[in-house]
Coordinates of C-alpha atoms in Angstrom, one line a residue:
M1 CA -13.4 -17.8 41.0
N2 CA -16.7 -19.6 40.5
K3 CA -20.1 -18.1 39.3
H4 CA -21.6 -18.3 42.8
V5 CA -18.8 -16.2 44.3
K6 CA -19.0 -13.5 41.6
K7 CA -22.8 -13.4 42.1
N8 CA -22.4 -13.1 45.9
M9 CA -19.6 -10.3 45.3
T10 CA -22.0 -8.4 42.9
D11 CA -24.9 -8.5 45.2
F12 CA -22.8 -7.4 48.1
V13 CA -21.5 -4.4 46.2
L14 CA -25.1 -3.6 45.0
L15 CA -26.2 -3.7 48.6
L16 CA -23.4 -1.6 49.9
I17 CA -24.3 1.0 47.3
A18 CA -28.0 0.8 48.3
V19 CA -27.1 1.4 51.9
L20 CA -24.9 4.3 51.0
F21 CA -27.9 6.0 49.2
F22 CA -30.6 4.9 51.8
W23 CA -28.5 6.1 54.9
P24 CA -28.8 9.8 54.3
M25 CA -32.7 9.4 53.4
L26 CA -33.0 7.7 56.7
W27 CA -31.6 10.7 58.4
L28 CA -33.7 13.1 56.5
V29 CA -37.0 11.2 57.4
F30 CA -36.1 10.9 61.2
S31 CA -34.7 14.2 61.5
S32 CA -37.9 15.9 59.9
F33 CA -40.0 14.5 62.6
D34 CA -37.4 15.0 65.6
A35 CA -38.0 17.9 67.9
D36 CA -34.3 17.7 69.0
A37 CA -32.7 16.8 65.6
N38 CA -29.0 16.9 65.1
F39 CA -26.4 15.6 62.6
A40 CA -26.6 12.0 64.1
I41 CA -29.0 9.5 62.7
K42 CA -31.4 8.4 65.5
I43 CA -34.9 7.3 66.1
P44 CA -36.5 10.6 67.5
E45 CA -37.4 10.4 71.3
K46 CA -39.9 13.3 70.8
W47 CA -41.9 12.9 67.4
T48 CA -43.4 16.0 66.3
M49 CA -44.8 17.8 63.1
G50 CA -43.6 21.1 64.4
N51 CA -40.8 21.1 61.8
Y52 CA -43.1 20.8 58.8
A53 CA -45.6 23.4 60.4
A54 CA -42.8 25.9 60.8
V55 CA -41.5 25.4 57.3
L56 CA -44.7 25.7 55.8
S57 CA -45.8 28.7 57.8
K58 CA -42.6 30.7 57.2
D59 CA -42.9 33.6 54.9
G60 CA -41.5 32.7 51.2
N61 CA -41.2 28.9 51.5
I62 CA -44.5 28.1 49.8
Q63 CA -43.6 30.9 47.1
S64 CA -40.2 29.4 46.5
F65 CA -41.7 26.0 45.8
L66 CA -44.1 27.7 43.3
N67 CA -41.2 29.4 41.6
S68 CA -39.3 26.0 41.4
F69 CA -42.4 24.4 39.8
A70 CA -42.8 27.2 37.3
I71 CA -39.2 27.0 36.1
A72 CA -39.1 23.3 36.0
A73 CA -42.5 22.8 34.3
L74 CA -42.0 25.6 31.7
S75 CA -38.4 24.2 30.9
A76 CA -39.5 20.6 30.7
C77 CA -42.6 21.7 28.3
I78 CA -40.3 23.7 26.0
V79 CA -37.6 21.0 25.8
T80 CA -40.1 18.1 25.2
V81 CA -41.8 19.9 22.3
L82 CA -38.7 21.0 20.7
A83 CA -36.8 17.7 21.1
L84 CA -39.7 15.8 19.6
L85 CA -39.7 18.3 16.5
A86 CA -35.8 18.1 16.2
A87 CA -35.4 14.6 16.5
Y88 CA -37.9 13.6 13.7
P89 CA -35.8 14.8 10.6
L90 CA -32.7 13.4 12.4
S91 CA -34.4 10.1 12.7
R92 CA -36.0 9.7 9.4
Y93 CA -34.3 11.8 6.9
N94 CA -30.8 11.1 5.3
L95 CA -29.5 14.5 5.9
K96 CA -26.1 15.7 4.7
N97 CA -23.5 15.5 7.6
K98 CA -26.0 14.0 9.7
K99 CA -23.2 12.1 11.8
K100 CA -21.5 15.5 12.3
I101 CA -24.7 17.1 13.5
M102 CA -25.4 14.2 15.9
Y103 CA -21.8 14.3 17.4
S104 CA -22.2 18.3 17.7
I105 CA -25.3 17.7 19.8
L106 CA -23.5 15.2 21.8
F107 CA -20.7 17.6 22.5
L108 CA -23.0 20.3 23.5
T109 CA -24.2 18.2 26.2
G110 CA -20.8 18.0 27.8
L111 CA -20.3 21.7 28.2
P112 CA -20.1 22.8 31.9
I113 CA -22.6 25.4 32.9
T114 CA -20.1 26.8 35.3
A115 CA -17.9 27.7 32.4
I116 CA -20.5 29.7 30.7
M117 CA -22.4 31.4 33.5
V118 CA -20.3 34.7 33.5
P119 CA -20.9 35.6 30.0
V120 CA -24.5 34.3 30.2
Y121 CA -25.1 36.6 33.1
M122 CA -23.5 39.5 31.2
V123 CA -25.8 39.0 28.2
F124 CA -28.8 38.7 30.5
F125 CA -27.9 41.8 32.3
K126 CA -27.4 43.6 29.0
L127 CA -30.6 42.6 27.5
K128 CA -32.3 43.4 30.8
I129 CA -33.7 40.0 31.2
S130 CA -32.1 38.9 34.3
N131 CA -34.0 38.3 37.5
S132 CA -36.8 36.7 35.6
L133 CA -38.4 33.2 36.1
I134 CA -39.2 32.9 32.3
S135 CA -35.7 33.7 31.2
T136 CA -34.2 31.3 33.7
A137 CA -36.4 28.5 32.5
L138 CA -35.5 29.3 28.9
F139 CA -31.7 29.0 29.8
L140 CA -32.2 25.8 31.6
A141 CA -34.3 24.5 28.6
S142 CA -31.4 25.4 26.1
T143 CA -28.9 23.6 28.3
A144 CA -31.0 20.4 28.5
L145 CA -32.1 20.4 24.8
P146 CA -29.0 18.8 23.1
Y147 CA -29.2 15.7 25.3
S148 CA -33.0 15.6 25.1
I149 CA -32.9 15.5 21.3
W150 CA -30.4 12.5 21.4
M151 CA -32.6 10.6 23.7
M152 CA -35.9 11.4 21.7
K153 CA -34.0 10.4 18.5
N154 CA -33.3 6.9 20.0
Y155 CA -36.7 6.3 20.8
M156 CA -38.1 7.4 17.5
D157 CA -35.5 5.3 15.7
A158 CA -37.4 2.1 17.1
V159 CA -40.8 3.2 15.6
P160 CA -41.6 1.3 12.3
V161 CA -41.9 3.5 9.2
V162 CA -44.8 1.6 8.1
L163 CA -46.8 3.4 10.7
E164 CA -46.0 6.7 9.1
E165 CA -46.7 5.5 5.6
S166 CA -50.1 4.4 6.6
A167 CA -50.8 7.9 7.9
W168 CA -49.6 9.4 4.8
L169 CA -51.9 7.3 2.7
E170 CA -54.7 8.9 4.7
G171 CA -53.4 12.4 3.7
A172 CA -51.8 13.1 7.1
G173 CA -48.9 15.9 6.9
I174 CA -45.7 15.9 9.0
L175 CA -47.0 17.6 12.0
Q176 CA -50.0 15.4 12.1
T177 CA -47.9 12.3 11.8
I178 CA -45.6 13.4 14.7
R179 CA -48.7 14.2 16.7
Y180 CA -51.1 11.3 16.2
V181 CA -48.7 8.6 15.1
I182 CA -45.3 9.2 16.5
S183 CA -46.0 10.6 19.8
P184 CA -48.4 8.0 21.1
V185 CA -46.0 5.2 20.2
I186 CA -43.1 6.9 21.9
L187 CA -44.9 8.1 24.9
P188 CA -42.4 6.4 27.2
G189 CA -39.6 8.3 25.6
I190 CA -41.6 11.7 25.8
F191 CA -42.2 11.0 29.7
V192 CA -38.6 10.0 30.1
V193 CA -37.3 13.4 28.5
F194 CA -39.8 15.3 30.4
I195 CA -38.8 13.8 33.8
F196 CA -35.0 14.3 33.0
V197 CA -35.6 18.1 32.2
F198 CA -38.1 18.6 35.2
S199 CA -36.0 17.0 37.8
G200 CA -32.7 18.7 36.3
S201 CA -34.4 22.1 36.5
W202 CA -36.1 21.4 39.9
G203 CA -32.8 20.7 41.5
N204 CA -30.6 23.2 39.7
F205 CA -29.0 25.5 42.5
F206 CA -26.2 27.3 40.3
V207 CA -28.3 29.0 37.5
P208 CA -31.1 30.5 39.6
Y209 CA -28.4 31.6 42.2
I210 CA -26.8 33.6 39.4
L211 CA -29.7 34.9 37.4
I212 CA -32.1 35.6 40.1
S213 CA -31.7 38.2 42.6
S214 CA -35.1 39.1 44.0
V215 CA -36.1 37.1 47.2
D216 CA -39.6 36.5 46.1
K217 CA -38.5 35.0 42.9
I218 CA -35.9 32.6 44.2
P219 CA -36.7 28.7 44.0
A220 CA -36.5 26.3 46.6
S221 CA -33.1 25.1 45.5
V222 CA -31.6 28.4 46.4
S223 CA -34.0 29.3 49.4
I224 CA -32.8 26.1 51.3
Y225 CA -29.8 28.1 52.3
Q226 CA -31.9 30.0 54.7
F227 CA -31.5 27.1 57.2
F228 CA -27.7 27.5 57.4
G229 CA -26.9 30.4 59.7
S230 CA -23.8 32.0 60.7
F231 CA -21.1 30.3 62.7
N232 CA -22.2 26.9 61.1
Q233 CA -25.4 27.0 63.2
V234 CA -28.0 24.8 61.3
N235 CA -31.7 24.0 62.2
Y236 CA -31.4 20.4 61.4
G237 CA -35.2 19.7 61.9
H238 CA -36.3 22.5 59.7
L239 CA -33.8 21.6 57.0
A240 CA -34.8 17.9 56.9
A241 CA -38.6 18.9 56.8
F242 CA -37.8 21.3 54.0
S243 CA -35.7 18.7 52.0
V244 CA -38.6 16.1 52.3
L245 CA -41.1 18.5 51.0
Y246 CA -38.6 19.4 48.3
T247 CA -38.4 15.7 47.3
L248 CA -41.9 15.0 47.1
P249 CA -42.9 16.5 43.8
I250 CA -40.1 14.5 42.0
A251 CA -41.2 11.4 43.8
A252 CA -44.9 12.0 43.0
L253 CA -44.0 12.9 39.3
Y254 CA -42.2 9.6 39.0
L255 CA -45.0 7.4 40.6
V256 CA -47.7 9.2 38.2
T257 CA -45.6 8.4 35.0
K258 CA -44.1 5.1 36.0
R259 CA -46.6 3.0 33.9
F260 CA -46.1 5.2 30.8
T261 CA -42.3 4.9 31.0
S262 CA -42.3 0.9 30.8
S263 CA -40.6 -0.2 27.6
G264 CA -43.0 -1.1 24.9
Y265 CA -46.0 0.4 26.5
V266 CA -47.6 1.5 23.2
L267 CA -45.3 -0.1 20.6
S268 CA -46.4 -3.5 21.4
G269 CA -49.3 -4.3 18.9
A270 CA -48.9 -0.8 17.2
V271 CA -48.1 -2.2 13.8
K272 CA -51.0 -4.7 14.0

């Protein structure tokens, strides 16, 4: 098999994967503007904005989006700061049993949330911190922290030590070095970690479903189930419109931070 055949087969497989991902999105967009939306993918015969109007005007939908944003933003900010502080000594210091610590962190990333939710709920219930957006965000932050530390350390390893030494000669401390020297250089890594945690918390269904019981506190990932009625009756138009609105914040976050996540955005020329 020559190189051209291999390349064509690779392109075909990638194209097939792209179609498989694009096809559901096509249904999502078309159905959100279709007055008679159903499970089939079709160009709407009656284009309408009524699905979006119905979703936005329904009581609780706007609040559910705000709840999702509060949980995702809080957990992402907490994890980004803690991962930055935790990654620095792992990257710069020759700690005892450093390799074991790193492997332990990596092991914690593989723990399934479903396996620990029952004891977690019991602890939250005993401490009377269940049904809270803050406690839910803290738990999501704790589950995302191990992998975030691992990612942040990899970015920090690429920063030349000479930058820190220059700051130390000027009298900078550890926290000042992290804030004014390390953080600007690994800005792409910081944004990658933030997006990773934000998107994971934004799309998490299981944790808020277990820990939050009040209707006015449930996030959008849980409230989407309101469109699935009894006897398998689904309002596909409203469901598609809600899903599109639910996707927009993540897409907007990616577009806003795209230029910051490019490799070497700040590192190029930093030593100079």
